[in-house]
Amino acid sequence: MPSDNFHVSASEWLDDFAASLQSANLEGVVSSFLPGGWLRDVLIFTWNNRSLDGQDKIRAYLQNTLAAVEIANVKLNDAPGLSPQQSSIHPEWIASGFTFTTAVAIGQGYFHLGKDASGAWKAQIVFMNMTDLKDHEELGPEPGLYGGHTLAWGDVLEERKKKIEENPHVIIVGAGQTGLNIAARFRQMNIPALVIEKNARVGDNWRKRYPTLTLHTPRTHHSFLYQPYPRNWPIFTPRDKLADWMENYAKSQDLVIWTNSRPLPTPAYDFKSKRWSVVIDRNGTHVTLYPAHIVLATGTLGKPRYPDMLNKDVFRGVTFHASEYAGGRPFAGKRVVVIGAGNTSADICQDLVVQGAQSVIMVQRSSTCVMSAKTLAATIFTAWPEGSPPEVADLKFFSWPLLLAKQMLSSREQDFWAADKEMHEGLLKAGLKLNMGSDGSGLASLVAERSGGYWIDVGCAELISAGKINMKQGVEPKSFTEDAIVFNDGSTLPADVVIFATGYDSIRDTAKDTFGEETIECTSHVWGLDEEGELRGCYRPSGHPGLWYGAGDFVNSRFSSKQMALMIKAVELGLVQF
């Protein structure tokens, strides 16, 4: 279809949809969707994120909310990348961005249209997303002249920092990529936020990992808010470059961060004043603060998880969790067993071979989804192409309801197997058990539901196929002898080093150590999908007032930090209470 036809068809559909929205014509809105169409809503019709599939659910959802929202000024978005075009999801669909307003907000959306049985264009997906509260839009760039050009920037910055340190509206726990994206977003939303980081330097959460670590997704996927990487930045970012970038990012975004700091047990919430009382150990000095909100941005993962092993004290070798792995050089000439077959295990096993371990054995307890970095990069570049602003790519990506995305990806299961056929054949021959996610959707289900159970291959598979990394499959570690690990089938493996790449507890369980079980039990589970396919617990009300979880990868915090900021700002303005 010619591009001008895209524009005509999208405009005609949007005109009808807009008329129904603006007149609160419920049946008109519902009839704009295909029978199996989806509405994904972020903060427009309720102060939450929801995904509704099918006309009946959409009707029920909008029944008591449509009129009150007062949608107006609905227009096609002709910004680059958002104007009417062929849908990236389906070649016979049309997609386009649009803008609108509500009684209190400015909104931005994206829709995908397909034809119904009569050949009329109807919505397969409509995404409606709050981007700003009226009169409280993001700050944007400052003029750079202060006090009528009489104040030095250093003095201005110091004064701002002092105010935040004395009375932060929000405390963000964790200065990893999640905490930094949230803090940068909050600063632009004029929400005074203090970041608490346990490490000595911003970026140490990456510096302390194994030296050869490189992100397996391309730079377009893992960029930060407001500050793109230089054009000559590596496509796949190495550990130390990322760590240094994060440290510089914190400075350039004027974030207020206390390093060598952590909240002490047990913060108390006053339901009358709606403030926390929290003691921060700041490099050995205890400081009491009274924020309205605390954001736990320490990632999806909590404390390292170990299997329950017998005779641990008998073993004369070295054992530790993969989170403590700092490189394979100390294990040259050693017999190493790595328990687990996910991403971390694959990277560690590969590094151990390169560093000269005598033998490396990966123990796979169940099955794993393995995708080559090349195949994944091709998929990611489709969603986040070079040259496209991240905010445009993110809007398009988050227009997908996750359950629909999983359904559509499941239909392509055989394509995923075929894309890495040679690699998979080598792994199967070596004894690895493979899957393509719980429903055939590949990494999509595993990332969203488990945040594990897969690896993105950057060379480990070739070493396994070549016999340089050996496999032991379908067993659980049970106990130790002096020089071996014993499995539940009675078999043993001689070992000098045993590394447990066995995952982590939930951030929610780990948070109980600081906040106490009573407080954390009030909150939602974190990560995984709810019944509508929305991520549980993250960037949405947790169930306990003033307590929020930030989790997921760069994309999650880059996009959904806005949702969290808008809800916190709405609470401050008296528009809503959680």
Coordinates of C-alpha atoms in Angstrom, one line a residue:
M1 CA 0.0 0.0 0.0
P2 CA 1.4 3.5 -0.9
S3 CA 2.4 5.6 2.1
D4 CA -0.2 8.3 1.2
N5 CA -2.9 5.5 1.6
F6 CA -1.5 4.8 5.0
H7 CA -2.1 8.4 6.0
V8 CA -5.7 8.5 4.6
S9 CA -6.7 5.2 6.2
A10 CA -5.2 6.1 9.6
S11 CA -6.8 9.5 9.5
E12 CA -10.2 8.2 8.7
W13 CA -10.1 5.7 11.5
L14 CA -8.7 8.2 14.0
D15 CA -11.4 10.7 13.1
D16 CA -14.1 8.2 14.0
F17 CA -12.3 7.0 17.1
A18 CA -11.6 10.6 18.3
A19 CA -15.3 11.6 17.8
S20 CA -16.4 8.7 20.0
L21 CA -13.7 9.4 22.7
Q22 CA -14.5 13.1 22.8
S23 CA -18.3 12.6 23.0
A24 CA -17.9 9.7 25.5
N25 CA -19.7 7.4 23.1
L26 CA -18.8 4.1 24.6
E27 CA -20.3 1.9 21.8
G28 CA -18.5 4.0 19.2
V29 CA -15.2 3.5 21.0
V30 CA -15.7 -0.2 21.3
S31 CA -16.8 -0.6 17.7
S32 CA -13.5 1.0 16.6
F33 CA -11.8 -2.2 17.7
L34 CA -11.6 -5.6 16.0
P35 CA -13.6 -8.2 18.0
G36 CA -10.3 -9.5 19.4
G37 CA -8.6 -6.1 19.6
W38 CA -6.6 -4.8 22.5
L39 CA -6.6 -1.6 24.5
R40 CA -3.4 -0.9 26.5
D41 CA -3.8 1.9 29.0
V42 CA -1.1 3.7 31.1
L43 CA -2.7 6.2 33.5
I44 CA -5.3 7.5 31.2
F45 CA -8.5 5.8 32.3
T46 CA -7.2 4.7 35.7
W47 CA -4.1 5.5 37.7
N48 CA -2.5 2.2 36.7
N49 CA -1.4 0.2 33.7
R50 CA -3.9 -2.2 32.2
S51 CA -4.3 -4.4 29.1
L52 CA -7.8 -5.4 27.9
D53 CA -8.5 -7.9 25.1
G54 CA -11.7 -8.1 23.3
Q55 CA -14.6 -5.8 22.9
D56 CA -16.4 -7.0 26.0
K57 CA -13.5 -6.4 28.3
I58 CA -12.8 -3.0 26.7
R59 CA -16.5 -2.0 27.2
A60 CA -16.5 -3.0 30.8
Y61 CA -13.3 -1.2 31.5
L62 CA -14.4 2.1 30.0
Q63 CA -18.0 1.9 31.2
N64 CA -17.5 4.1 34.2
T65 CA -14.3 5.9 33.2
L66 CA -14.6 7.2 29.7
A67 CA -16.7 10.3 30.3
A68 CA -14.8 11.4 33.4
V69 CA -11.5 11.5 31.6
E70 CA -12.6 14.2 29.1
I71 CA -10.5 13.2 26.2
A72 CA -10.0 16.0 23.6
N73 CA -7.6 17.3 20.9
V74 CA -7.0 13.9 19.3
K75 CA -4.6 14.3 16.4
L76 CA -2.3 12.1 14.3
N77 CA 1.3 12.4 15.3
D78 CA 3.4 13.3 12.3
A79 CA 6.7 13.3 14.1
P80 CA 9.5 11.3 12.4
G81 CA 8.9 7.6 13.1
L82 CA 5.4 8.1 14.4
S83 CA 3.5 9.1 11.3
P84 CA 1.2 6.6 9.5
Q85 CA 3.2 3.6 8.2
Q86 CA 3.1 -0.1 7.7
S87 CA 3.0 -1.9 11.0
S88 CA 6.2 -3.6 12.1
I89 CA 4.0 -6.3 13.7
H90 CA 2.1 -7.4 10.6
P91 CA 2.7 -6.5 7.0
E92 CA -1.0 -6.0 6.3
W93 CA -1.6 -3.6 9.2
I94 CA -1.3 0.1 9.4
A95 CA 0.3 1.8 12.5
S96 CA 0.6 5.4 13.6
G97 CA 1.1 7.6 16.6
F98 CA -1.4 10.1 17.9
T99 CA -1.7 12.7 20.6
F100 CA -4.5 13.9 22.8
T101 CA -5.4 15.6 26.1
T102 CA -7.5 14.7 29.1
A103 CA -8.9 16.9 31.9
V104 CA -5.5 16.7 33.7
A105 CA -3.0 15.4 31.3
I106 CA -1.3 15.3 28.0
G107 CA -1.2 12.0 26.3
Q108 CA 0.5 10.1 23.5
G109 CA -0.6 6.9 21.9
Y110 CA 0.0 4.4 19.1
F111 CA -2.4 2.2 17.2
H112 CA -2.2 -0.8 14.9
L113 CA -5.1 -1.3 12.4
G114 CA -6.2 -4.4 10.6
K115 CA -9.2 -5.0 8.4
D116 CA -12.4 -6.7 9.7
A117 CA -14.5 -9.2 7.7
S118 CA -16.1 -6.4 5.7
G119 CA -12.8 -4.9 4.8
A120 CA -13.1 -1.9 7.2
W121 CA -10.1 -0.7 9.1
K122 CA -10.4 -1.5 12.9
A123 CA -8.0 -1.4 15.8
Q124 CA -6.0 -4.5 16.6
I125 CA -4.1 -2.5 19.3
V126 CA -4.6 1.0 20.8
F127 CA -2.1 2.2 23.3
M128 CA -2.9 5.3 25.3
N129 CA -0.2 6.6 27.5
M130 CA 0.0 9.7 29.8
T131 CA 3.1 11.7 29.0
D132 CA 2.7 14.7 31.2
L133 CA 0.4 16.3 33.8
K134 CA -0.8 19.7 32.6
D135 CA 1.3 22.6 34.0
H136 CA 3.8 20.1 35.3
E137 CA 5.6 19.0 32.2
E138 CA 9.2 17.8 32.2
L139 CA 11.6 20.7 32.7
G140 CA 13.7 20.3 29.6
P141 CA 17.0 22.2 29.1
E142 CA 17.7 25.2 31.3
P143 CA 18.9 28.5 29.8
G144 CA 22.3 28.0 31.6
L145 CA 22.3 31.6 33.0
Y146 CA 21.6 31.9 36.7
G147 CA 20.7 34.9 38.8
G148 CA 20.7 37.2 35.8
H149 CA 24.1 35.9 34.9
T150 CA 25.5 36.7 38.4
L151 CA 25.6 33.1 39.9
A152 CA 28.2 30.5 39.2
W153 CA 26.9 27.1 38.2
G154 CA 28.9 25.4 40.9
D155 CA 27.1 27.5 43.6
V156 CA 23.7 26.8 42.0
L157 CA 24.4 23.0 41.9
E158 CA 25.7 23.0 45.5
E159 CA 22.6 24.8 46.8
R160 CA 20.2 22.4 44.9
K161 CA 22.1 19.4 46.3
K162 CA 21.9 20.7 49.8
K163 CA 18.1 21.2 49.7
I164 CA 17.6 17.6 48.4
E165 CA 20.0 16.1 50.9
E166 CA 18.2 17.8 53.8
N167 CA 14.7 17.0 52.6
P168 CA 14.3 14.6 49.8
H169 CA 10.8 13.9 48.6
V170 CA 12.0 10.5 47.4
I171 CA 14.8 8.2 48.3
I172 CA 15.9 5.8 45.5
V173 CA 17.8 2.8 46.8
G174 CA 20.3 1.7 44.2
A175 CA 22.4 3.6 41.6
G176 CA 22.5 0.9 38.9
Q177 CA 21.0 1.6 35.6
T178 CA 17.4 1.4 37.0
G179 CA 18.1 3.8 39.8
L180 CA 19.9 6.3 37.5
N181 CA 17.1 6.3 34.9
I182 CA 14.5 6.8 37.6
A183 CA 16.5 9.6 39.3
A184 CA 17.1 11.4 35.9
R185 CA 13.4 11.2 35.2
F186 CA 12.5 12.5 38.6
R187 CA 14.8 15.4 38.3
Q188 CA 13.1 16.4 35.0
M189 CA 9.8 16.1 36.7
N190 CA 10.9 18.4 39.6
I191 CA 10.7 15.6 42.1
P192 CA 13.6 16.0 44.6
A193 CA 15.2 12.6 44.9
L194 CA 18.3 11.3 46.7
V195 CA 19.9 8.1 45.5
I196 CA 21.4 5.8 48.0
E197 CA 24.2 3.4 46.7
K198 CA 25.9 0.8 48.8
N199 CA 29.0 0.7 46.6
A200 CA 31.9 3.2 46.7
R201 CA 31.4 4.4 43.2
V202 CA 28.5 4.6 40.8
G203 CA 29.0 1.8 38.3
D204 CA 30.5 -0.6 40.7
N205 CA 27.6 -3.0 40.3
W206 CA 29.1 -3.6 36.9
R207 CA 32.8 -3.1 37.7
K208 CA 32.7 -5.9 40.2
R209 CA 31.5 -8.5 37.7
Y210 CA 33.8 -10.6 35.5
P211 CA 36.2 -8.6 33.3
T212 CA 35.1 -10.0 29.9
L213 CA 31.4 -9.2 30.5
T214 CA 29.8 -7.3 27.6
L215 CA 26.1 -6.5 27.2
H216 CA 24.5 -8.9 24.8
T217 CA 22.0 -6.4 23.5
P218 CA 23.0 -3.6 21.1
R219 CA 23.5 0.0 22.3
T220 CA 20.2 1.1 20.9
H221 CA 18.5 -1.1 23.4
H222 CA 20.5 -0.2 26.5
S223 CA 20.8 3.6 26.2
F224 CA 20.0 5.9 29.1
L225 CA 17.4 8.7 29.3
Y226 CA 18.2 12.0 27.7
Q227 CA 21.8 11.2 27.0
P228 CA 22.6 8.9 23.9
Y229 CA 25.9 7.2 23.5
P230 CA 28.5 8.8 21.1
R231 CA 28.1 7.7 17.5
N232 CA 31.3 5.7 17.7
W233 CA 30.3 3.9 20.9
P234 CA 30.7 0.0 20.6
I235 CA 27.6 -1.8 19.3
F236 CA 27.8 -4.1 22.4
T237 CA 29.0 -2.2 25.5
P238 CA 31.8 -3.7 27.6
R239 CA 31.5 -3.8 31.3
D240 CA 34.0 -1.1 32.2
K241 CA 32.8 1.3 29.6
L242 CA 29.3 1.0 30.9
A243 CA 30.4 1.5 34.5
D244 CA 32.3 4.6 33.6
W245 CA 29.5 5.9 31.5
M246 CA 27.1 5.5 34.5
E247 CA 29.4 7.5 36.7
N248 CA 29.7 10.3 34.2
Y249 CA 25.9 10.1 33.5
A250 CA 25.2 10.7 37.2
K251 CA 27.3 13.8 37.1
S252 CA 26.1 15.2 33.8
Q253 CA 22.4 14.7 34.9
D254 CA 23.1 16.4 38.2
L255 CA 21.9 13.5 40.2
V256 CA 22.3 13.6 44.0
I257 CA 23.9 10.4 45.1
W258 CA 25.3 9.1 48.4
T259 CA 27.7 6.3 47.9
N260 CA 28.9 3.9 50.6
S261 CA 25.3 4.3 51.9
R262 CA 22.4 2.0 52.8
P263 CA 19.1 2.2 54.6
L264 CA 19.1 0.5 58.0
P265 CA 16.4 -1.7 59.4
T266 CA 13.6 -0.9 59.9
P267 CA 12.1 2.2 58.1
A268 CA 8.8 3.2 59.6
Y269 CA 5.9 4.7 57.7
D270 CA 3.6 7.3 59.4
F271 CA 0.1 6.8 57.8
K272 CA -1.0 10.2 59.2
S273 CA 1.9 12.4 57.9
K274 CA 2.4 10.1 54.9
R275 CA 6.1 10.1 55.5
W276 CA 8.8 7.6 56.1
S277 CA 11.3 7.7 58.9
V278 CA 14.5 6.0 57.6
V279 CA 18.0 5.9 59.0
I280 CA 20.7 5.9 56.3
D281 CA 24.2 4.6 57.1
R282 CA 26.2 7.1 55.2
N283 CA 29.8 5.8 55.2
G284 CA 29.5 5.0 58.9
T285 CA 27.4 8.1 59.9
H286 CA 23.7 7.6 60.7
V287 CA 21.4 10.2 59.1
T288 CA 17.6 10.2 59.6
L289 CA 15.5 11.3 56.7
Y290 CA 11.7 11.7 56.2
P291 CA 10.9 11.1 52.5
A292 CA 7.3 10.7 51.2
H293 CA 8.4 7.8 49.0
I294 CA 11.0 5.2 48.8
V295 CA 11.9 3.5 45.5
L296 CA 13.6 0.1 45.6
A297 CA 15.7 0.2 42.4
T298 CA 18.1 -2.6 43.2
G299 CA 17.0 -4.7 40.2
T300 CA 14.7 -7.7 39.7
L301 CA 17.1 -9.9 41.6
G302 CA 17.7 -10.1 45.3
K303 CA 20.2 -12.2 47.3
P304 CA 22.1 -15.0 45.6
R305 CA 20.4 -18.3 45.7
Y306 CA 22.2 -21.5 46.6
P307 CA 20.9 -25.1 46.4
D308 CA 20.6 -27.0 49.7
M309 CA 23.9 -29.0 49.8
L310 CA 25.1 -31.5 52.3
N311 CA 28.7 -31.8 53.6
K312 CA 29.7 -28.3 52.4
D313 CA 32.5 -28.2 55.0
V314 CA 34.0 -31.4 53.8
F315 CA 34.9 -30.1 50.4
R316 CA 38.6 -29.0 50.2
G317 CA 38.1 -27.0 47.0
V318 CA 36.6 -23.5 46.4
T319 CA 32.9 -22.8 46.2
F320 CA 31.1 -19.5 45.6
H321 CA 28.1 -18.0 43.8
A322 CA 28.4 -16.7 40.3
S323 CA 27.7 -13.1 41.6
E324 CA 31.3 -13.3 43.1
Y325 CA 33.0 -14.4 39.9
A326 CA 35.7 -11.9 39.1
G327 CA 37.3 -13.7 36.2
G328 CA 38.9 -17.1 35.4
R329 CA 42.6 -16.4 35.8
P330 CA 42.8 -17.8 39.3
F331 CA 41.4 -21.1 38.1
A332 CA 43.9 -21.9 35.3
G333 CA 44.7 -25.6 35.5
K334 CA 41.7 -26.3 37.8
R335 CA 38.8 -28.6 37.4
V336 CA 35.7 -26.4 37.5
V337 CA 32.1 -27.3 37.7
V338 CA 29.5 -24.6 37.1
I339 CA 26.0 -25.4 38.3
G340 CA 23.3 -23.8 36.1
A341 CA 22.9 -23.3 32.4
G342 CA 21.6 -19.7 32.0
N343 CA 23.3 -16.6 30.6
T344 CA 25.7 -16.1 33.5
S345 CA 26.8 -19.8 33.5
A346 CA 27.5 -19.6 29.7
D347 CA 29.6 -16.5 30.0
I348 CA 31.5 -17.9 33.0
C349 CA 32.2 -21.2 31.3
Q350 CA 33.5 -19.5 28.2
D351 CA 35.8 -17.3 30.2
L352 CA 37.1 -20.3 32.2
V353 CA 38.1 -22.0 29.0
V354 CA 39.8 -18.9 27.6
Q355 CA 41.7 -18.5 30.9
G356 CA 43.0 -22.0 30.8
A357 CA 41.0 -24.1 33.2
Q358 CA 42.0 -27.8 33.1
S359 CA 38.3 -28.8 32.6
V360 CA 35.0 -27.0 32.6
I361 CA 31.7 -28.8 33.1
M362 CA 28.3 -27.1 32.9
V363 CA 25.5 -28.8 34.9
Q364 CA 22.1 -28.2 33.3
R365 CA 19.3 -29.2 35.7
S366 CA 16.3 -28.7 33.4
S367 CA 16.3 -27.1 29.9
T368 CA 17.4 -23.8 28.5
C369 CA 16.4 -21.4 25.7
V370 CA 19.5 -20.5 23.7
M371 CA 19.6 -17.7 21.1
S372 CA 22.6 -16.4 19.3
A373 CA 23.6 -12.7 19.9
K374 CA 23.4 -12.2 16.2
T375 CA 19.8 -13.4 16.0
L376 CA 18.8 -11.4 19.0
A377 CA 20.5 -8.3 17.7
A378 CA 18.6 -8.5 14.4
T379 CA 15.4 -8.7 16.3
I380 CA 16.3 -5.8 18.6
F381 CA 17.5 -3.6 15.8
T382 CA 14.0 -4.0 14.3
A383 CA 12.5 -2.6 17.4
W384 CA 15.3 -0.1 18.3
P385 CA 17.0 0.8 15.0
E386 CA 20.1 2.9 14.8
G387 CA 19.1 6.5 14.3
S388 CA 15.7 6.3 15.8
P389 CA 15.2 8.2 19.1
P390 CA 14.8 5.8 22.0
E391 CA 11.6 7.5 23.0
V392 CA 10.1 6.8 19.6
A393 CA 11.2 3.1 19.6
D394 CA 10.1 2.7 23.3
L395 CA 6.6 4.0 22.6
K396 CA 6.2 1.6 19.7
F397 CA 7.5 -1.3 21.7
F398 CA 5.4 -0.6 24.8
S399 CA 2.3 -0.3 22.6
W400 CA 2.3 -4.1 22.4
P401 CA 0.3 -5.8 25.2
L402 CA 2.7 -8.5 26.4
L403 CA 0.1 -11.4 26.1
L404 CA -0.5 -10.5 22.5
A405 CA 3.2 -10.2 21.8
K406 CA 3.7 -13.7 23.3
Q407 CA 0.9 -15.1 21.2
M408 CA 2.3 -13.7 18.0
L409 CA 5.9 -14.8 18.8
S410 CA 4.7 -18.3 19.7
S411 CA 3.4 -18.6 16.2
R412 CA 7.0 -18.0 15.0
E413 CA 8.5 -20.8 17.1
Q414 CA 9.8 -22.7 14.1
D415 CA 11.4 -19.6 12.7
F416 CA 13.4 -19.2 16.0
W417 CA 14.6 -22.7 15.8
A418 CA 15.6 -22.3 12.2
A419 CA 17.5 -19.1 12.8
D420 CA 20.1 -20.8 15.0
K421 CA 19.7 -24.4 13.6
E422 CA 23.4 -25.2 13.4
M423 CA 24.1 -23.9 16.9
H424 CA 21.2 -25.8 18.4
E425 CA 22.2 -29.1 16.6
G426 CA 25.7 -28.8 18.1
L427 CA 24.3 -28.2 21.6
L428 CA 21.8 -31.1 21.4
K429 CA 24.5 -33.4 20.3
A430 CA 26.6 -32.4 23.2
G431 CA 23.8 -33.2 25.6
L432 CA 22.2 -29.9 26.3
K433 CA 18.4 -29.9 26.6
L434 CA 16.8 -27.0 24.8
N435 CA 13.4 -25.2 24.8
M436 CA 12.0 -22.2 23.1
G437 CA 10.3 -20.7 26.1
S438 CA 7.2 -22.1 27.9
D439 CA 5.0 -21.3 25.0
G440 CA 7.3 -21.2 22.0
S441 CA 7.8 -17.4 22.2
G442 CA 11.5 -17.7 22.8
L443 CA 13.1 -15.2 25.2
A444 CA 10.0 -13.1 25.5
S445 CA 8.2 -15.4 28.0
L446 CA 11.4 -16.2 29.9
V447 CA 12.5 -12.6 30.3
A448 CA 9.0 -11.3 31.3
E449 CA 8.0 -14.2 33.5
R450 CA 11.2 -15.5 35.1
S451 CA 14.1 -13.1 34.2
G452 CA 16.1 -16.3 33.6
G453 CA 16.2 -19.7 32.1
Y454 CA 18.0 -18.6 28.9
W455 CA 21.3 -17.5 27.5
I456 CA 22.2 -15.2 24.6
D457 CA 25.2 -16.9 23.0
V458 CA 28.4 -15.1 22.3
G459 CA 30.7 -18.1 21.9
C460 CA 29.9 -20.6 24.6
A461 CA 27.9 -22.8 22.3
E462 CA 30.8 -23.3 19.9
L463 CA 33.0 -24.4 22.8
I464 CA 30.4 -26.9 24.0
S465 CA 30.0 -28.3 20.5
A466 CA 33.8 -28.6 20.2
G467 CA 34.0 -30.5 23.5
K468 CA 35.9 -27.8 25.3
I469 CA 33.0 -27.3 27.7
N470 CA 31.4 -30.6 28.8
M471 CA 27.8 -31.1 29.8
K472 CA 26.1 -32.9 32.6
Q473 CA 22.3 -32.8 32.2
G474 CA 19.2 -33.5 34.2
V475 CA 20.6 -33.8 37.7
E476 CA 20.6 -31.7 40.9
P477 CA 23.7 -31.2 43.1
K478 CA 23.2 -32.9 46.4
S479 CA 26.4 -33.1 48.5
F480 CA 30.2 -32.9 48.5
T481 CA 33.0 -35.2 49.2
E482 CA 36.6 -33.9 49.8
D483 CA 37.3 -33.5 46.1
A484 CA 34.0 -34.0 44.3
I485 CA 30.4 -32.9 44.0
V486 CA 27.7 -35.6 44.3
F487 CA 24.4 -35.4 42.4
N488 CA 20.9 -36.8 43.2
D489 CA 21.4 -39.7 40.9
G490 CA 24.4 -40.9 42.8
S491 CA 26.9 -39.8 40.1
T492 CA 30.0 -37.6 41.0
L493 CA 32.2 -35.1 39.4
P494 CA 35.8 -34.4 40.6
A495 CA 36.2 -30.7 41.2
D496 CA 38.6 -28.1 42.5
V497 CA 36.1 -25.3 42.0
V498 CA 32.3 -25.3 42.1
I499 CA 30.5 -22.1 41.0
F500 CA 26.8 -21.8 41.6
A501 CA 25.1 -19.9 38.8
T502 CA 21.8 -20.8 40.4
G503 CA 20.0 -17.5 40.3
Y504 CA 18.7 -15.1 42.9
D505 CA 15.9 -14.6 45.3
S506 CA 13.2 -12.0 44.5
I507 CA 14.0 -8.4 45.3
R508 CA 10.8 -8.5 47.4
D509 CA 12.1 -11.3 49.6
T510 CA 15.4 -9.6 50.0
A511 CA 13.7 -6.3 51.0
K512 CA 12.2 -8.0 54.1
D513 CA 15.7 -7.8 55.7
T514 CA 15.5 -4.0 55.7
F515 CA 11.8 -3.2 55.7
G516 CA 10.5 -6.1 57.7
E517 CA 8.1 -8.8 56.7
E518 CA 4.9 -6.9 57.8
T519 CA 5.6 -4.0 55.4
I520 CA 6.8 -6.1 52.4
E521 CA 3.9 -8.6 52.7
C522 CA 1.6 -5.6 51.9
T523 CA 3.3 -5.3 48.5
S524 CA 2.7 -7.1 45.3
H525 CA 5.0 -9.7 44.0
V526 CA 7.6 -8.3 41.7
W527 CA 8.2 -9.4 38.1
G528 CA 6.3 -12.0 36.2
L529 CA 3.0 -11.2 34.5
D530 CA -0.5 -10.6 36.0
E531 CA -3.7 -11.9 34.5
E532 CA -3.7 -9.1 31.9
G533 CA 0.0 -9.6 30.9
E534 CA 1.2 -6.5 32.8
L535 CA 4.5 -6.8 34.8
R536 CA 3.7 -7.3 38.4
G537 CA 4.8 -4.8 41.0
C538 CA 7.1 -2.7 38.9
Y539 CA 6.6 1.1 38.3
R540 CA 3.0 0.8 39.6
P541 CA 1.5 1.0 43.1
S542 CA 3.1 -1.7 45.2
G543 CA 0.3 -2.1 47.7
H544 CA 2.0 -0.2 50.5
P545 CA 1.8 3.6 50.3
G546 CA 5.0 5.4 49.5
L547 CA 6.9 2.2 48.6
W548 CA 7.7 1.4 45.0
Y549 CA 9.7 -1.1 43.0
G550 CA 11.8 -0.4 40.0
A551 CA 13.0 -3.5 38.1
G552 CA 13.9 -4.9 34.7
D553 CA 16.4 -3.9 32.1
F554 CA 17.4 -0.5 30.6
V555 CA 14.2 -0.3 28.5
N556 CA 11.9 -0.9 31.4
S557 CA 13.3 1.9 33.6
R558 CA 13.8 4.2 30.6
F559 CA 10.2 4.1 29.7
S560 CA 8.3 3.2 32.8
S561 CA 10.1 5.6 35.1
K562 CA 7.8 8.2 33.6
Q563 CA 4.8 6.3 34.8
M564 CA 6.2 6.1 38.3
A565 CA 7.1 9.8 38.3
L566 CA 3.6 10.8 37.1
M567 CA 1.9 8.8 39.9
I568 CA 4.2 10.3 42.5
K569 CA 3.6 13.8 41.2
A570 CA -0.2 13.1 41.1
V571 CA 0.0 12.1 44.8
E572 CA 1.9 15.3 45.6
L573 CA -0.8 17.3 43.7
G574 CA -3.7 15.6 45.5
L575 CA -5.0 14.0 42.3
V576 CA -4.8 10.5 43.7
Q577 CA -3.9 8.4 46.7
F578 CA -2.4 4.9 46.7

